[in-house]
Coordinates of C-alpha atoms and ligand atoms in Angstrom, one line a residue:
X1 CA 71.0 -32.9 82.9
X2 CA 69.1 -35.4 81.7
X3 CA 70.4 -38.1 79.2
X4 CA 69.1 -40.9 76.7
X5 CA 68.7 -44.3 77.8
X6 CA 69.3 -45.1 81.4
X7 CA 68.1 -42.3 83.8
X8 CA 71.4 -41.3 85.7
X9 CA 69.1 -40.6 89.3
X10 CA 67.7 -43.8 89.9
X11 CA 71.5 -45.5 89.2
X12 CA 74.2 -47.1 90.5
X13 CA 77.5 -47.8 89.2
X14 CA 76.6 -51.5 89.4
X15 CA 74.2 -50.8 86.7
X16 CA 76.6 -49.7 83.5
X17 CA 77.6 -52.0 81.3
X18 CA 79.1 -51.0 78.3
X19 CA 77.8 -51.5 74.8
X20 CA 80.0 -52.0 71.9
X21 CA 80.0 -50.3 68.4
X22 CA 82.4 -50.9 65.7
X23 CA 84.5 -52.8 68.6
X24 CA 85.0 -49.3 70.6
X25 CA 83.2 -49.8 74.2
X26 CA 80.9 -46.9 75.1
X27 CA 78.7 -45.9 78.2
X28 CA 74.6 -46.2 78.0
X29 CA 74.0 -43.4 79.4
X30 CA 73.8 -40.5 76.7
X31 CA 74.8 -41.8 73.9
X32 CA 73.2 -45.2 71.8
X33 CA 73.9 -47.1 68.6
X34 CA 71.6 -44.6 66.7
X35 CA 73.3 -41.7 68.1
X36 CA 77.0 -42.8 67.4
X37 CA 75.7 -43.5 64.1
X38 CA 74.1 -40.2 63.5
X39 CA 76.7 -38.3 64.4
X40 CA 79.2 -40.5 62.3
X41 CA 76.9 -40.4 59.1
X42 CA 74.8 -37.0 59.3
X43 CA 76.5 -34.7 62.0
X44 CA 77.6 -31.4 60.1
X45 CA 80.1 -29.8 60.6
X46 CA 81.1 -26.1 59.6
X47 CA 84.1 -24.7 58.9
X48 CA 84.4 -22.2 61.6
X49 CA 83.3 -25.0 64.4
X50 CA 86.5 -25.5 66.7
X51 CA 86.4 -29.0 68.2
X52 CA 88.6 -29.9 71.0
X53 CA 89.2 -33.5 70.0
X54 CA 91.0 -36.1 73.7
X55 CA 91.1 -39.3 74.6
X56 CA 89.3 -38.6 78.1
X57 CA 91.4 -37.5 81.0
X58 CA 94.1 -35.7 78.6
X59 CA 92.7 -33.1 79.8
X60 CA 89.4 -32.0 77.5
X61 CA 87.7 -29.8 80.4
X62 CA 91.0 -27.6 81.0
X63 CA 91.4 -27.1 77.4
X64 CA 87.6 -26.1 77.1
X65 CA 87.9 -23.3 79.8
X66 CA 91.1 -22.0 78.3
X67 CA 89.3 -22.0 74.6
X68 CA 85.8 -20.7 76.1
X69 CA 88.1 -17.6 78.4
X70 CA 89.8 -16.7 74.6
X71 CA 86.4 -16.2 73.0
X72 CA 85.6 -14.2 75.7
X73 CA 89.2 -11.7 75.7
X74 CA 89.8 -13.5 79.4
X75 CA 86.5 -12.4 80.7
X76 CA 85.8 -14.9 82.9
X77 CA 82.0 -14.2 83.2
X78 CA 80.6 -16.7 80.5
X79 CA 82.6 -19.4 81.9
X80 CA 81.4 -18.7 85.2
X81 CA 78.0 -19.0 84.5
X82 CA 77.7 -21.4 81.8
X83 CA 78.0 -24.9 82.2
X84 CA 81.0 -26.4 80.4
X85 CA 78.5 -29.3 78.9
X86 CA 76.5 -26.0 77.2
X87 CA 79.6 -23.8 76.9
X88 CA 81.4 -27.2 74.3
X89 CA 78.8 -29.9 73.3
X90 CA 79.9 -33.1 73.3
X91 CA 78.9 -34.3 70.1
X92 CA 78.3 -37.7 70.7
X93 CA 76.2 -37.4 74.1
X94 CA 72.6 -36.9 72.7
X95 CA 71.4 -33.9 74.6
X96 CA 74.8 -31.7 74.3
X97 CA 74.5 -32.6 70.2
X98 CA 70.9 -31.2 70.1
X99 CA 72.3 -28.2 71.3
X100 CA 75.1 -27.9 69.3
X101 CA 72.5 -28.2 66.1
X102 CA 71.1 -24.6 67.6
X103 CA 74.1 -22.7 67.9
X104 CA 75.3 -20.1 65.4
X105 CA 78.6 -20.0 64.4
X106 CA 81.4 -19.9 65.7
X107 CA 80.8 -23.3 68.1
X108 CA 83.0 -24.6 70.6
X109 CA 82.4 -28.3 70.5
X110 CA 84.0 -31.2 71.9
X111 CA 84.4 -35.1 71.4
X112 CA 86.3 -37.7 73.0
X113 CA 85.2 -40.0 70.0
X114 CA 88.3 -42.0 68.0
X115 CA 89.0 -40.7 64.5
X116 CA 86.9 -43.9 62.6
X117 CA 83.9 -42.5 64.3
X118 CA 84.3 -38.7 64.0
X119 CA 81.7 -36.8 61.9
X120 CA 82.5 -38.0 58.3
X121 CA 81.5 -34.2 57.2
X122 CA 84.9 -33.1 58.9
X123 CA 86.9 -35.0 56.0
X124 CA 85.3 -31.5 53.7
X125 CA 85.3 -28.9 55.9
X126 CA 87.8 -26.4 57.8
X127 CA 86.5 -27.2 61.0
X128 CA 89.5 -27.2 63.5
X129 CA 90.8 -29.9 65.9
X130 CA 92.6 -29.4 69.2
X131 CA 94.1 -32.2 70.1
X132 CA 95.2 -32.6 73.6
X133 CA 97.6 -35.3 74.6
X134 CA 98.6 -36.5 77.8
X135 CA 100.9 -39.0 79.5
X136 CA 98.7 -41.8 78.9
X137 CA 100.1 -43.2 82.7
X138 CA 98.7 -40.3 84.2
X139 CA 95.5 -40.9 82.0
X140 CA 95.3 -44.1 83.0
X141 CA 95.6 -43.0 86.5
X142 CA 93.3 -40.2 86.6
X143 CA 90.8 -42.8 84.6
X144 CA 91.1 -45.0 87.2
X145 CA 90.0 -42.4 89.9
X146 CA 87.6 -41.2 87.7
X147 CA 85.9 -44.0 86.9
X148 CA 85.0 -44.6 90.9
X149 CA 83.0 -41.9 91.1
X150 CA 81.5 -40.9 87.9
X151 CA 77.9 -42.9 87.9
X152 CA 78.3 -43.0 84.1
X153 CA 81.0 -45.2 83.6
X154 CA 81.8 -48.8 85.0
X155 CA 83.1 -49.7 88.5
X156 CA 87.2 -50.1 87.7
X157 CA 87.7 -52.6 89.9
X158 CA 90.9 -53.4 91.7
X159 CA 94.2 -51.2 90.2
X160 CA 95.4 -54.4 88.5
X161 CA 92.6 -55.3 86.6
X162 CA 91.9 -51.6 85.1
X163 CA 95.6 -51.7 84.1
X164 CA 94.7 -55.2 82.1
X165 CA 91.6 -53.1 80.8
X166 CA 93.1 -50.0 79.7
X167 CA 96.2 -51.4 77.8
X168 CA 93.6 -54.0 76.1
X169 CA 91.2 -51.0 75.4
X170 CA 88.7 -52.8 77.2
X171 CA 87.7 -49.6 78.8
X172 CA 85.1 -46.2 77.9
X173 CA 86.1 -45.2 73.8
X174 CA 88.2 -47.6 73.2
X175 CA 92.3 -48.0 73.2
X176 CA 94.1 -44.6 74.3
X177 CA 97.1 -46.5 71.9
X178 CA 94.4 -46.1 68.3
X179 CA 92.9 -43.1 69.7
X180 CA 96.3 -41.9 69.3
X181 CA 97.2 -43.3 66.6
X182 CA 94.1 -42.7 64.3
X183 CA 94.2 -39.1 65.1
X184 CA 98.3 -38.9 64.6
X185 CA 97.5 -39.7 60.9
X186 CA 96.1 -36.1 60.7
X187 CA 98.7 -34.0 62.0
X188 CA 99.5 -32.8 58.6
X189 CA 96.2 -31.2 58.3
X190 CA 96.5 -27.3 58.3
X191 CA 93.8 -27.5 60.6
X192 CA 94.3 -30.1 62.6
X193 CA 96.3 -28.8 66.2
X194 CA 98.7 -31.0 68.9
X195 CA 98.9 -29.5 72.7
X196 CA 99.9 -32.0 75.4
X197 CA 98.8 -31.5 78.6
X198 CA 102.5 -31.6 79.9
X199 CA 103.2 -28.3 77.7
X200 CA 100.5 -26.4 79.0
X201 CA 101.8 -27.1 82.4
X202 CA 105.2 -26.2 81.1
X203 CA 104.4 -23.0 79.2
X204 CA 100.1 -22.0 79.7
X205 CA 100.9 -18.3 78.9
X206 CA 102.4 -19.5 75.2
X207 CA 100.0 -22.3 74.5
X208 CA 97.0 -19.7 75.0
X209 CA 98.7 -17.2 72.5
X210 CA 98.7 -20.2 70.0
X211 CA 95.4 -20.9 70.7
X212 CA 94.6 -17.1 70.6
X213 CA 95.7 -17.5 66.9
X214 CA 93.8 -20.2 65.9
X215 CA 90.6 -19.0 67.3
X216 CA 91.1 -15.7 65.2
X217 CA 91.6 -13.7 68.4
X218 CA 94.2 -10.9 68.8
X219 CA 94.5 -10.9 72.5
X220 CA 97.2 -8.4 74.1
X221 CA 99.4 -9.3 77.3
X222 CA 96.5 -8.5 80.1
X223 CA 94.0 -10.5 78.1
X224 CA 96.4 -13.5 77.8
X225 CA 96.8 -13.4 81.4
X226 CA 93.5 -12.9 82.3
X227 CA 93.3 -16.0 80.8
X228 CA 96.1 -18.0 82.0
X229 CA 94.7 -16.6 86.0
X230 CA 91.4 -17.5 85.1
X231 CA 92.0 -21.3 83.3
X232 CA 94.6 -22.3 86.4
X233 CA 93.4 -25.6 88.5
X234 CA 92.7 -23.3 91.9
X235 CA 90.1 -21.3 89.8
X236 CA 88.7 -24.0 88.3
X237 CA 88.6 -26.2 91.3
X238 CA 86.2 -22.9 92.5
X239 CA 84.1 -22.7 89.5
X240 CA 81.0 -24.4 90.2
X241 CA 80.2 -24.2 85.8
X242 CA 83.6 -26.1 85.4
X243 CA 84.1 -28.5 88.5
X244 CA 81.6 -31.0 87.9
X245 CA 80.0 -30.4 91.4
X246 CA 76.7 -29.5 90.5
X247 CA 75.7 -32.8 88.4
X248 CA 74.2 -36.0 89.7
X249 CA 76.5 -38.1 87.0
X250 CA 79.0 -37.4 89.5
X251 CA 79.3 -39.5 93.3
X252 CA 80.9 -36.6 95.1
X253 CA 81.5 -38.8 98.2
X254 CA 84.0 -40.7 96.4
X255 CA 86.0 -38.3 94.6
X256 CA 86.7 -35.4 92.3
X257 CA 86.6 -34.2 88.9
X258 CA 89.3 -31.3 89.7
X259 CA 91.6 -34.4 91.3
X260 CA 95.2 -33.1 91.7
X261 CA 96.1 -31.1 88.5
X262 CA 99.5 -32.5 88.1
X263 CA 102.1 -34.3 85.4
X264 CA 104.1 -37.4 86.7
X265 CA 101.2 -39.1 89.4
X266 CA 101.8 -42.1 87.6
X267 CA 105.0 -42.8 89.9
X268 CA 102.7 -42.4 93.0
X269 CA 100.5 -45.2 92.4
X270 CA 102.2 -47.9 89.8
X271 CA 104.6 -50.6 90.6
X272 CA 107.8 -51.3 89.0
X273 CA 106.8 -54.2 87.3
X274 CA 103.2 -52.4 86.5
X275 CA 105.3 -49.5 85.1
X276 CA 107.4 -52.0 83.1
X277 CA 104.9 -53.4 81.4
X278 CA 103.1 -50.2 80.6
X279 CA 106.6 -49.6 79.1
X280 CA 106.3 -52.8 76.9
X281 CA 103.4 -53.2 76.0
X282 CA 103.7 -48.9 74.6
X283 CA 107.0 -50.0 72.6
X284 CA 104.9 -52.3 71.2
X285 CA 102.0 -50.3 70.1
X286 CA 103.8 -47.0 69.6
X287 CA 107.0 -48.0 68.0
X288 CA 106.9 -46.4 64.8
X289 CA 105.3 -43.6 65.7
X290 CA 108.0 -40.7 65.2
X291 CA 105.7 -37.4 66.3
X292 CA 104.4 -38.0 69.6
X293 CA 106.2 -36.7 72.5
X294 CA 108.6 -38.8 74.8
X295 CA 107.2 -38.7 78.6
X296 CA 109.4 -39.5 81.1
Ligands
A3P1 P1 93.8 -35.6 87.4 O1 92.8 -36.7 87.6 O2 95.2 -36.3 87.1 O3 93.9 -34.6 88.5 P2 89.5 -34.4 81.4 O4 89.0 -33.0 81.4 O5 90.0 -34.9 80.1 O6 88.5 -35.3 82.0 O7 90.8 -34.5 82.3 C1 90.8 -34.3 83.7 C2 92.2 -34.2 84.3 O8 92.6 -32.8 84.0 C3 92.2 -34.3 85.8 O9 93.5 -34.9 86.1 C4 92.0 -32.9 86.2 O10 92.5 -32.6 87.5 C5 93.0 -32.2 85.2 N1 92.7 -30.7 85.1 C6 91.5 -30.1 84.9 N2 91.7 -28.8 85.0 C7 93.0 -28.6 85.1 C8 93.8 -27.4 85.2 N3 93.2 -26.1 85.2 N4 95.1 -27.5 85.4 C9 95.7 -28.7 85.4 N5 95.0 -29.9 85.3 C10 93.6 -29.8 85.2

């Protein structure tokens, strides 16, 4: 894949450093002031798009296989063979957008971006949002992983400082406390949708019957478990369109995109005073919001 701006082979992590537009951080590489403004200003969206909508590491790429295996009745052929970048444009990385312009209806898209920079066309349409939550502990946790290894993003430095970074924001799109927050003020929407990642641990088979729904798709008891078989982390960890193995962006000697799949690996890695303050500084910024679930 090639992207705009920097060209991902001939870089090292050394080399990001982010940019910042309306005071959200982003990476170089793939997306751009014009971009981010083009896609705020001008990007169209139609009312049957479905756009899977996370903060990232809630969970966007499980989400995307479970959405692109409905389309399909739990046939997993298209997502074995398709590239999730190609399969669910991201809508602010400049080469997945060009695609999206091509495709007919219905699209799969997705976007990571907060709600004060989403495609102002979405305030008219029908377009649907999946939001996906997560245990922002564990998404800081996975971020921090993540971060080490994909060449896109800056190095995270030592555990203590990314903690600093992440409950300032100071991090890739911005606060996961507004991104939550800005997108909250939506859930009235008819078509506007909340999963957490913890729930479709808890319950996949009854999550992808919702989502069946929502997609328009009538899927009986095999399908739905053709789906639920074909979305779990094993089989993704396998599927070469889905694992992120097969992309330079990625520094496969130091770690990987299908890490370990679980809820609760917060406890393994943060202190007790790092998990206090998490704790704080969450009742601070989260207080009076009533709707989002309690994680443990
Ligand atoms: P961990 O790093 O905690 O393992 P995103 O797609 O938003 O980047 O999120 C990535 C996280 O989702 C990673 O978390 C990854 O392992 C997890 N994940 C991906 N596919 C999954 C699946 N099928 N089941 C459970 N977790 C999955």
């Amino acid at each position: 894949m090639r992207l705009a701006g920097k060209h991902i082979l001939s870089m090292s992590e050394s080399d990001i450093t982010y940019f910042t537009h309306k005071g959200i951080l982003f990476t170089p590489v793939g997306t751009s002031v014009e971009i981010l403004n083009y896609v705020e200003n001008e990007f169209q969206l139609f009312d049957d798009d479905i756009v899977t909508v996370t903060y990232p590491k809630s969970g966007t790429n499980w989400m995307l296989e479970i959405l692109g295996l409905i389309q399909h009745g739990g046939d997993p052929s298209w997502v074995r063979s398709t590239p999730v970048w190609d399969r669910c444009p991201w809508i602010e990385v400049h080469e997945c957008h060009q695609k999206a312009l091509k495709y007919l209806p219905p699209r799969l898209l997705t976007s990571h971006l907060p709600f004060q920079l989403f495609p102002k066309s979405f305030i008219h349409s029908k377009a649907k949002i999946i939001y996906v939550l997560r245990n922002p502990k564990d998404v800081l946790v996975s971020s921090y992983h993540f971060s080490k290894f994909f060449k896109v993003f800056e190095d995270p430095g030592a555990t203590e400082e990314f903690l600093e970074k992440f409950l300032r924001g100071n991090v890739a799109y911005g606060s996961w406390f507004d991104h939550v927050r800005g997108w909250m003020e939506l859930k009235d929407r008819p078509n506007f949708f909340l999963f957490t990642y913890e729930d479709l641990q808890k319950n996949l088979p009854g999550n992808v019957e919702k989502l069946s729904q929502i997609l328009g798709k009538n899927l009986n008891s095999q399908q739905i478990n053709a789906v639920v078989e074909n979305a779990s982390f094993h089989k993704m960890k396998d599927n070469n369109m889905s694992n992120f193995t097969q992309t330079p962006l990625f520094d496969q000697s130091t770690g990987k995109f299908m890490r370990k799949g679980i809820s609760g690996d917060w406890k393994n890695h943060l202190t007790v005073a790092q998990n206090e303050y998490f704790d704080r500084v969450y009742q601070e910024k989260m207080q009076d919001i009533k709707t989002i679930p309690l994680w443990e």
